[in-house]
Coordinates of C-alpha atoms in Angstrom, one line a residue:
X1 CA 86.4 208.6 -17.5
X2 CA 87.0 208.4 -13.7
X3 CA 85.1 210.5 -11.4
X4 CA 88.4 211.4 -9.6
X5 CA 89.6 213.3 -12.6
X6 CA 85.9 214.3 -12.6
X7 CA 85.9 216.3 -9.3
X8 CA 89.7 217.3 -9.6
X9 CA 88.2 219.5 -13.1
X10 CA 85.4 220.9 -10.8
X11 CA 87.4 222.2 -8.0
X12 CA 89.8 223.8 -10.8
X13 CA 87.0 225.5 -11.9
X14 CA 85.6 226.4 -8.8
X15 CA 88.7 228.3 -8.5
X16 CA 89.0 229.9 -11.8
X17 CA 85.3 231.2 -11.9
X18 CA 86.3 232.8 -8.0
X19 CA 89.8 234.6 -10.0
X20 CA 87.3 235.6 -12.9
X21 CA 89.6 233.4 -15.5
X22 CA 86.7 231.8 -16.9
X23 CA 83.4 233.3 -18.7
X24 CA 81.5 230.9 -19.1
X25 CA 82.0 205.0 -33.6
X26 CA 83.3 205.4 -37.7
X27 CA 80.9 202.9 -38.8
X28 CA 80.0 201.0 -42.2
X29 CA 76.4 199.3 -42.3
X30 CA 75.1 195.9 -43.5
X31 CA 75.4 195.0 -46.8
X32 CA 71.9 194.0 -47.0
X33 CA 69.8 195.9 -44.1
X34 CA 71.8 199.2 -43.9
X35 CA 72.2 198.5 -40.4
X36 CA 74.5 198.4 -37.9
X37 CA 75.7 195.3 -36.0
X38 CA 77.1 194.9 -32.3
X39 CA 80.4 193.0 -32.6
X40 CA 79.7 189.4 -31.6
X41 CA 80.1 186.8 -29.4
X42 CA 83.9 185.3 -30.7
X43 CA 84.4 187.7 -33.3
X44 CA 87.6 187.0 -34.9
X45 CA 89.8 189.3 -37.0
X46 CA 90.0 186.9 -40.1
X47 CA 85.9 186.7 -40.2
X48 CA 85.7 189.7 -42.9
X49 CA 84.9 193.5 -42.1
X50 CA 81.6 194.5 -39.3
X51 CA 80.6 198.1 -38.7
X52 CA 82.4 199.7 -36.8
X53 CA 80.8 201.4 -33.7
X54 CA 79.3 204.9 -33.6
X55 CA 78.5 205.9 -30.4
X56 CA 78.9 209.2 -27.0
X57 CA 78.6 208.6 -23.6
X58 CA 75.9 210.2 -21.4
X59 CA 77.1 209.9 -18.4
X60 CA 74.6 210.4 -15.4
X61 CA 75.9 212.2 -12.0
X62 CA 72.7 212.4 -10.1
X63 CA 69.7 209.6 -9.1
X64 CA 67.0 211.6 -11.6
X65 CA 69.1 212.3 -14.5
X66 CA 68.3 209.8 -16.8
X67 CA 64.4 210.9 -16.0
X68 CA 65.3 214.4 -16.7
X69 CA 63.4 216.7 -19.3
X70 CA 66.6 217.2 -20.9
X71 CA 67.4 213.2 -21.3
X72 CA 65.1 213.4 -24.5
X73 CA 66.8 216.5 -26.3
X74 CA 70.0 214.9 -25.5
X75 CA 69.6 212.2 -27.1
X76 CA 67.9 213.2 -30.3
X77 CA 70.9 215.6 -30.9
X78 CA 73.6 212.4 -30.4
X79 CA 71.8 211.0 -32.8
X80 CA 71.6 213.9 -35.3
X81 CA 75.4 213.6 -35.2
X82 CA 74.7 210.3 -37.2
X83 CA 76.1 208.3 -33.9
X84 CA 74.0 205.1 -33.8
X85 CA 75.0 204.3 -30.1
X86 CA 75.0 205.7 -27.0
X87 CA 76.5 204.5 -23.5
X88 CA 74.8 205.0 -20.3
X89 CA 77.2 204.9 -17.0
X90 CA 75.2 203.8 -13.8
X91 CA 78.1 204.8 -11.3
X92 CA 78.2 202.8 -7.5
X93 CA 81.0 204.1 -5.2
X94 CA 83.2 203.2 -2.5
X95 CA 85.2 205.0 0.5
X96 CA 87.8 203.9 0.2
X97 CA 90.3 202.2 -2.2
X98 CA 90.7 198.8 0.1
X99 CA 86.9 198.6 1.3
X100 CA 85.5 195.2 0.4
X101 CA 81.9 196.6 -1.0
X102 CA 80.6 199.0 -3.2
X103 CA 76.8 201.0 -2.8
X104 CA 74.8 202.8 -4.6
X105 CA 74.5 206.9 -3.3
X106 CA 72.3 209.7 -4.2
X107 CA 74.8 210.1 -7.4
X108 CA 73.7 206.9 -8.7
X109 CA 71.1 206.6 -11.8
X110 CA 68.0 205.4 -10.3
X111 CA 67.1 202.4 -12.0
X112 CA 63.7 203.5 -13.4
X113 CA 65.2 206.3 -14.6
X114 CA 68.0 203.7 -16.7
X115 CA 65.0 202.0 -17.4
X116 CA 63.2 205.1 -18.9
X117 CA 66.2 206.3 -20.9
X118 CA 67.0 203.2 -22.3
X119 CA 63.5 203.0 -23.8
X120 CA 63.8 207.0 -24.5
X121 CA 66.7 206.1 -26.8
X122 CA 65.6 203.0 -28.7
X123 CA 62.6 205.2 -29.7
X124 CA 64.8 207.5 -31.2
X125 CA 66.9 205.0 -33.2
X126 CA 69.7 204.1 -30.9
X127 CA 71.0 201.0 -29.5
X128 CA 72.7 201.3 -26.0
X129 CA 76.0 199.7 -24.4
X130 CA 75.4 199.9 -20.8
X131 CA 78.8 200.1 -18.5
X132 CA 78.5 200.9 -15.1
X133 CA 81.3 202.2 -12.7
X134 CA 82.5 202.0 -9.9
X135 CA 84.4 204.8 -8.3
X136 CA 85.7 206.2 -5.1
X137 CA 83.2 208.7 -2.6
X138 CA 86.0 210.9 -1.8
X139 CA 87.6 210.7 -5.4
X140 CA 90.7 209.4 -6.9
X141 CA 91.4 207.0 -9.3
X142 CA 89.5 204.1 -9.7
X143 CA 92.5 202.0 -10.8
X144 CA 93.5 202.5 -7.1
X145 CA 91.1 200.3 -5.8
X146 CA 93.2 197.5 -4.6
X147 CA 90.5 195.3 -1.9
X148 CA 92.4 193.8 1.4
X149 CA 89.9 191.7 1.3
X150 CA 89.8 190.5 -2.7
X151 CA 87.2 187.8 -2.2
X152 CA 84.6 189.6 -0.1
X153 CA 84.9 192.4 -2.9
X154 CA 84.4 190.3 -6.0
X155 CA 81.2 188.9 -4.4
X156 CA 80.0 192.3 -3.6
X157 CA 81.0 193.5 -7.7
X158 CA 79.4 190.4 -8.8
X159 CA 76.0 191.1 -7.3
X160 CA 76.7 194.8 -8.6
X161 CA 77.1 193.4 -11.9
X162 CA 74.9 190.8 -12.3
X163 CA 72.1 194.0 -11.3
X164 CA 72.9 195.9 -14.4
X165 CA 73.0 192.5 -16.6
X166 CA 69.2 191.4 -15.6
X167 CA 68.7 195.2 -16.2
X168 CA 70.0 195.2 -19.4
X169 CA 68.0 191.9 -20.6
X170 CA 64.8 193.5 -19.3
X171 CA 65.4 197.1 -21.6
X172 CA 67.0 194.8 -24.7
X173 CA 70.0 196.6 -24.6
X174 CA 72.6 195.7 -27.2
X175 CA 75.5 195.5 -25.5
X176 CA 77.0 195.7 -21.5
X177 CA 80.6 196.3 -20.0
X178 CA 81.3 194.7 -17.2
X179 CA 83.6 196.8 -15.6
X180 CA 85.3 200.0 -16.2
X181 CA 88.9 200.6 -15.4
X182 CA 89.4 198.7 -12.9
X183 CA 93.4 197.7 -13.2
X184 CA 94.1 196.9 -9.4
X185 CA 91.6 194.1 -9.8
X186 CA 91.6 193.2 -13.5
X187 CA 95.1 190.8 -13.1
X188 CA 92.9 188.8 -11.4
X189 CA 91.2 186.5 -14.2
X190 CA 90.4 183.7 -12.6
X191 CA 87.7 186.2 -10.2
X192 CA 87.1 187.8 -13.2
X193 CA 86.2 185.2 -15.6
X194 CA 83.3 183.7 -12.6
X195 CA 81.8 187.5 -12.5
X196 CA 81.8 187.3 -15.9
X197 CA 80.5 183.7 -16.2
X198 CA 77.5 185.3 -14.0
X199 CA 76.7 188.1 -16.2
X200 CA 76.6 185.4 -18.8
X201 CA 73.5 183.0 -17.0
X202 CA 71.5 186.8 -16.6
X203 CA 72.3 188.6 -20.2
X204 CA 73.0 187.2 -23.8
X205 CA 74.3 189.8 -25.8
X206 CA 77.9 190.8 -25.9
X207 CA 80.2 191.8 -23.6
X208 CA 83.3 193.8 -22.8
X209 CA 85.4 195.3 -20.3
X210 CA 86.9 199.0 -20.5
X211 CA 90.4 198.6 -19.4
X212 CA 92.3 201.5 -19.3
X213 CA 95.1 202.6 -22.1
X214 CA 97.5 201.3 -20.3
X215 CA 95.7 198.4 -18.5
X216 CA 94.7 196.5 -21.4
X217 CA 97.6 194.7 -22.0
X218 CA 97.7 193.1 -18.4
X219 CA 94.0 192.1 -18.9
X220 CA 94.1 188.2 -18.2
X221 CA 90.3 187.6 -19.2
X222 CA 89.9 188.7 -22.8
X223 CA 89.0 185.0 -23.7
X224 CA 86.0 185.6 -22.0
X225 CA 84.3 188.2 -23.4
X226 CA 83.5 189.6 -27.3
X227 CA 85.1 192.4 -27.7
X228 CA 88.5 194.0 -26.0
X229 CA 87.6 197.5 -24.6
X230 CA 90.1 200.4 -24.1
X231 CA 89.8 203.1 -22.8
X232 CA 91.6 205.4 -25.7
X233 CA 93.5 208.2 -23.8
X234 CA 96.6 207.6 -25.2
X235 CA 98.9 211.4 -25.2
X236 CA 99.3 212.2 -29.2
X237 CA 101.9 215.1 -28.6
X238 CA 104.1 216.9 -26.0
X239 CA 102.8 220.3 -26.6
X240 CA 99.8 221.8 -27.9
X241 CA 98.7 221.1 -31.7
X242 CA 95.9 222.0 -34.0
X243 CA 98.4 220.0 -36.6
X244 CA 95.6 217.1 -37.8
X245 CA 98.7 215.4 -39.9
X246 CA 101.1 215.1 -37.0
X247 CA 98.6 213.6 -34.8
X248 CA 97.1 211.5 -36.9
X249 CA 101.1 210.3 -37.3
X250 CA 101.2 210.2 -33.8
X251 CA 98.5 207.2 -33.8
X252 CA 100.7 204.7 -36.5
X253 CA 102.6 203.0 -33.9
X254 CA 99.2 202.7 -31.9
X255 CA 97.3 201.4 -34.1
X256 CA 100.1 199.1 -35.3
X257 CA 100.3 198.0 -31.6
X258 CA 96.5 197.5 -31.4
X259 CA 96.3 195.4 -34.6
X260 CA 98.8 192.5 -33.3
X261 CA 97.1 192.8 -30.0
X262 CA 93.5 191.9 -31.5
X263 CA 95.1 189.1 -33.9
X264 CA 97.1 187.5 -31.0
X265 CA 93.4 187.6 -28.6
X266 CA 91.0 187.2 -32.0
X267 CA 89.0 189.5 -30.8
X268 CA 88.2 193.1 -32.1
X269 CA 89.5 196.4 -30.1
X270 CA 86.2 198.7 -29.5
X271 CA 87.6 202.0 -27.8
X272 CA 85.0 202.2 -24.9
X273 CA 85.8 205.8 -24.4
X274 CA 87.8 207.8 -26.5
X275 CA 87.3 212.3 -25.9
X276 CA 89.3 215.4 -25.9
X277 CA 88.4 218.3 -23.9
X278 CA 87.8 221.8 -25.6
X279 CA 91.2 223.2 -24.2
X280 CA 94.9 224.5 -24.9
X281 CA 96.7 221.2 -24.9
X282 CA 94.2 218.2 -24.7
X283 CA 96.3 216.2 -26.6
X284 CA 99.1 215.8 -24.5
X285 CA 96.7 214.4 -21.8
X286 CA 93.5 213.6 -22.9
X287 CA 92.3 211.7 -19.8
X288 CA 92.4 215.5 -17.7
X289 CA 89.7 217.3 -17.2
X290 CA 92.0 220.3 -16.8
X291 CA 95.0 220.4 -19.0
X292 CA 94.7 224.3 -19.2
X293 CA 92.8 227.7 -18.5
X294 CA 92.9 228.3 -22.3
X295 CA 90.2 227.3 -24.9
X296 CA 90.9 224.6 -27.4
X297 CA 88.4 224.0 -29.3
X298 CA 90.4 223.2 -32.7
X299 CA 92.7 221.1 -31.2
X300 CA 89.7 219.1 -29.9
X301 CA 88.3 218.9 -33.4
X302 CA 91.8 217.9 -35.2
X303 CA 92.4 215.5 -32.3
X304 CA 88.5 214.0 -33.3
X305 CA 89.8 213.9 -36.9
X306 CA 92.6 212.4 -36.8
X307 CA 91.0 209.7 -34.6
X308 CA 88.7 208.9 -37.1
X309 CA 90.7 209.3 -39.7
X310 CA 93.9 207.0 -38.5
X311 CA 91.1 204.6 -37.6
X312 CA 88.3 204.3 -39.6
X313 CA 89.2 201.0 -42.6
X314 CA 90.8 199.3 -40.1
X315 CA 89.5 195.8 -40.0
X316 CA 90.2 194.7 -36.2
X317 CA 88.5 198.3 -35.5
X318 CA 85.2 197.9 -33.6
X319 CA 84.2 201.5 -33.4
X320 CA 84.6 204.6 -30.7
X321 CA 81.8 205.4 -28.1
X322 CA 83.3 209.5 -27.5
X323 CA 83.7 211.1 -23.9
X324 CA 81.0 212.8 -24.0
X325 CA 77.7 214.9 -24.6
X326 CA 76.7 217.9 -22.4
X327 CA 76.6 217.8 -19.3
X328 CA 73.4 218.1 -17.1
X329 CA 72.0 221.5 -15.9
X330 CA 73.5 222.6 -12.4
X331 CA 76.1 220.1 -12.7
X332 CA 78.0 222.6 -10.8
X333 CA 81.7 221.1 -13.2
X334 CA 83.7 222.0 -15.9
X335 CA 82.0 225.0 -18.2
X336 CA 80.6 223.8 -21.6
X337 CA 83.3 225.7 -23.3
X338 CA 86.5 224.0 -22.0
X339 CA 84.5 220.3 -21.3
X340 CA 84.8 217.0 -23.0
X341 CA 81.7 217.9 -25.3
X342 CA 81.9 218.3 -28.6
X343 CA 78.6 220.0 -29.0
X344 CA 77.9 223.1 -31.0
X345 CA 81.7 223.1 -31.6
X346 CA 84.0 222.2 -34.4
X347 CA 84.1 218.8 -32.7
X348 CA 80.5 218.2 -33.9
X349 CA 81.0 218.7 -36.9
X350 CA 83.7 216.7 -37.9
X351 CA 81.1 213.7 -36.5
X352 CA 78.5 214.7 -39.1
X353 CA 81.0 214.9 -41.4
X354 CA 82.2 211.5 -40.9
X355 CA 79.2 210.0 -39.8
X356 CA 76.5 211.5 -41.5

């Protein structure tokens, strides 16, 4: 989820709390363990059915947050959804959408505090997908980023990268993204497949990228990696619905799409991100942060079943890691009641239901 969208939702609010408008992955197991597996390195849609992914995002937005007394109870109520993931987002950002770098800012998860998390949540029965970002200081879309000066900026993303991947060999994390929607860069594979050929020498386990819904297609470098990542924010309707049959309709030609894409690659289609927020029409946009002023918390929940519904059986399926848990205190964004988060709303409990 870009951080653009991100700060576009907090101004919104900003100015709705000031006109007094606001008050406030399916998975199957092992046969033989009962346990989950990461989809591997090659994995090919004709090599029989894996578990699917179960996993939410916890984003970070500040350098402690990850070190936070909250990070604990966070994590032990993802996991009492029966998710057996979660994704940690390490974010770096840039000025502007042509610079040739990218640095770390007080917004950035500290690395001993992604250390201390990651270790937090493997005690509690999780494995973790890193996936850091990259986004832009003054926000905007990251798929903007478009560098004048395209080799200066790979070698800058590759050292960012290749950060995160010794990171993530150190903790034992299960699996790492190695980059997030990043479509005015991702046409070019042959850049793309060196980064990634980096990551390789520094971490073993598998690997995606999170292209966008609508970036995924152009995506040159699938080849390389284990698993084709999408961002899944397609719109399901053109006006607000509660209607679980009609979206889950509204996902056949989708799906159908998706399942000659992962045969044609060989590779299975993980949905990286995948979330709803609690308001009036969410599923005609479900990449905005502010679709409306109105709650919508059952058409968040029928948009989370029919998800899981449409999705869950199908073999080139590798799973859903949702947009995302609660927010941190003082966050200063969206209120709890009209944010992605599906916590302690009807959301949730179509996740146990489905997951437990």
């Amino acid at each position: 989820m870009n951080a653009g969208r991100r700060a576009a939702g907090a101004l919104l609010t900003a100015a709705l709390l000031l006109a007094g408008c606001l008050t406030g992955c399916s998975s199957g197991r092992d046969a033989d363990s009962g346990e989950e597996t990461a989809p591997g390195p090659g994995t090919r849609t004709d090599e029989g059915k894996a578990a699917a992914m179960r996993g939410i995002t916890l984003p970070s937005w500040n350098t402690d947050d990850y070190a936070g007394p909250d990070a604990a109870p966070y994590l032990r109520q993802i996991a009492a959804t029966g998710a057996r993931w979660v994704t940690f987002t390490p974010t770096w950002y840039q000025d502007g959408t042509t610079d040739s770098g990218m640095h770390a800012t007080g917004e950035t998860a500290g690395d001993d505090a992604l250390r201390h998390i990651i270790g937090l949540a493997h005690a509690t029965g999780l494995k973790v997908m890193l996936k850091p970002h990259v986004d832009l200081a003054k926000g905007g879309d990251r798929a903007g980023i478009r560098p004048s000066d395209p080799g200066a900026w790979f070698a800058a993303y590759e050292r960012f990268i290749t950060h995160y991947a010794e990171l993530a060999a150190a903790t034992k994390t299960e699996q790492l993204a190695v980059g997030t929607e990043l479509a005015g860069t991702s046409r070019d594979g042959t850049r793309w497949s060196k980064v990634i050929s980096a990551v390789r020498a520094r971490y073993r386990g598998p690997l995606t990228y999170a292209a966008n819904y609508d970036e995924y297609r152009a995506v040159p470098f699938w080849d390389d990696l284990d698993v084709i990542g999408i961002d899944a924010y397609w719109p399901l309707a053109d006006h607000a619905t509660a209607d679980t049959a009609r979206l889950r309709d509204a996902w056949k030609p989708i799906t159908g799409e998706l399942a000659a894409f992962s045969a044609r690659r060989h590779r299975k289609i993980l949905f990286t991100e995948a979330g709803y927020v609690s308001q009036r029409g969410t599923t005609t946009a479900p990449y905005s942060w502010t679709v409306s002023k109105s709650g919508g918390e059952d058409e968040q929940a029928a948009a989370y079943e029919a998800l899981l519904t449409a999705l869950d059986g199908q073999s080139w399926w590798a799973g859903v890691c949702w947009w995302m848990w609660d927010d941190w205190p003082d966050a200063g964004e969206t209120p709890r009641r009209l944010a992605y988060t599906p916590h302690g709303k009807p959301a949730e409990k179509v996740l146990r239901q489905h997951w437990k």
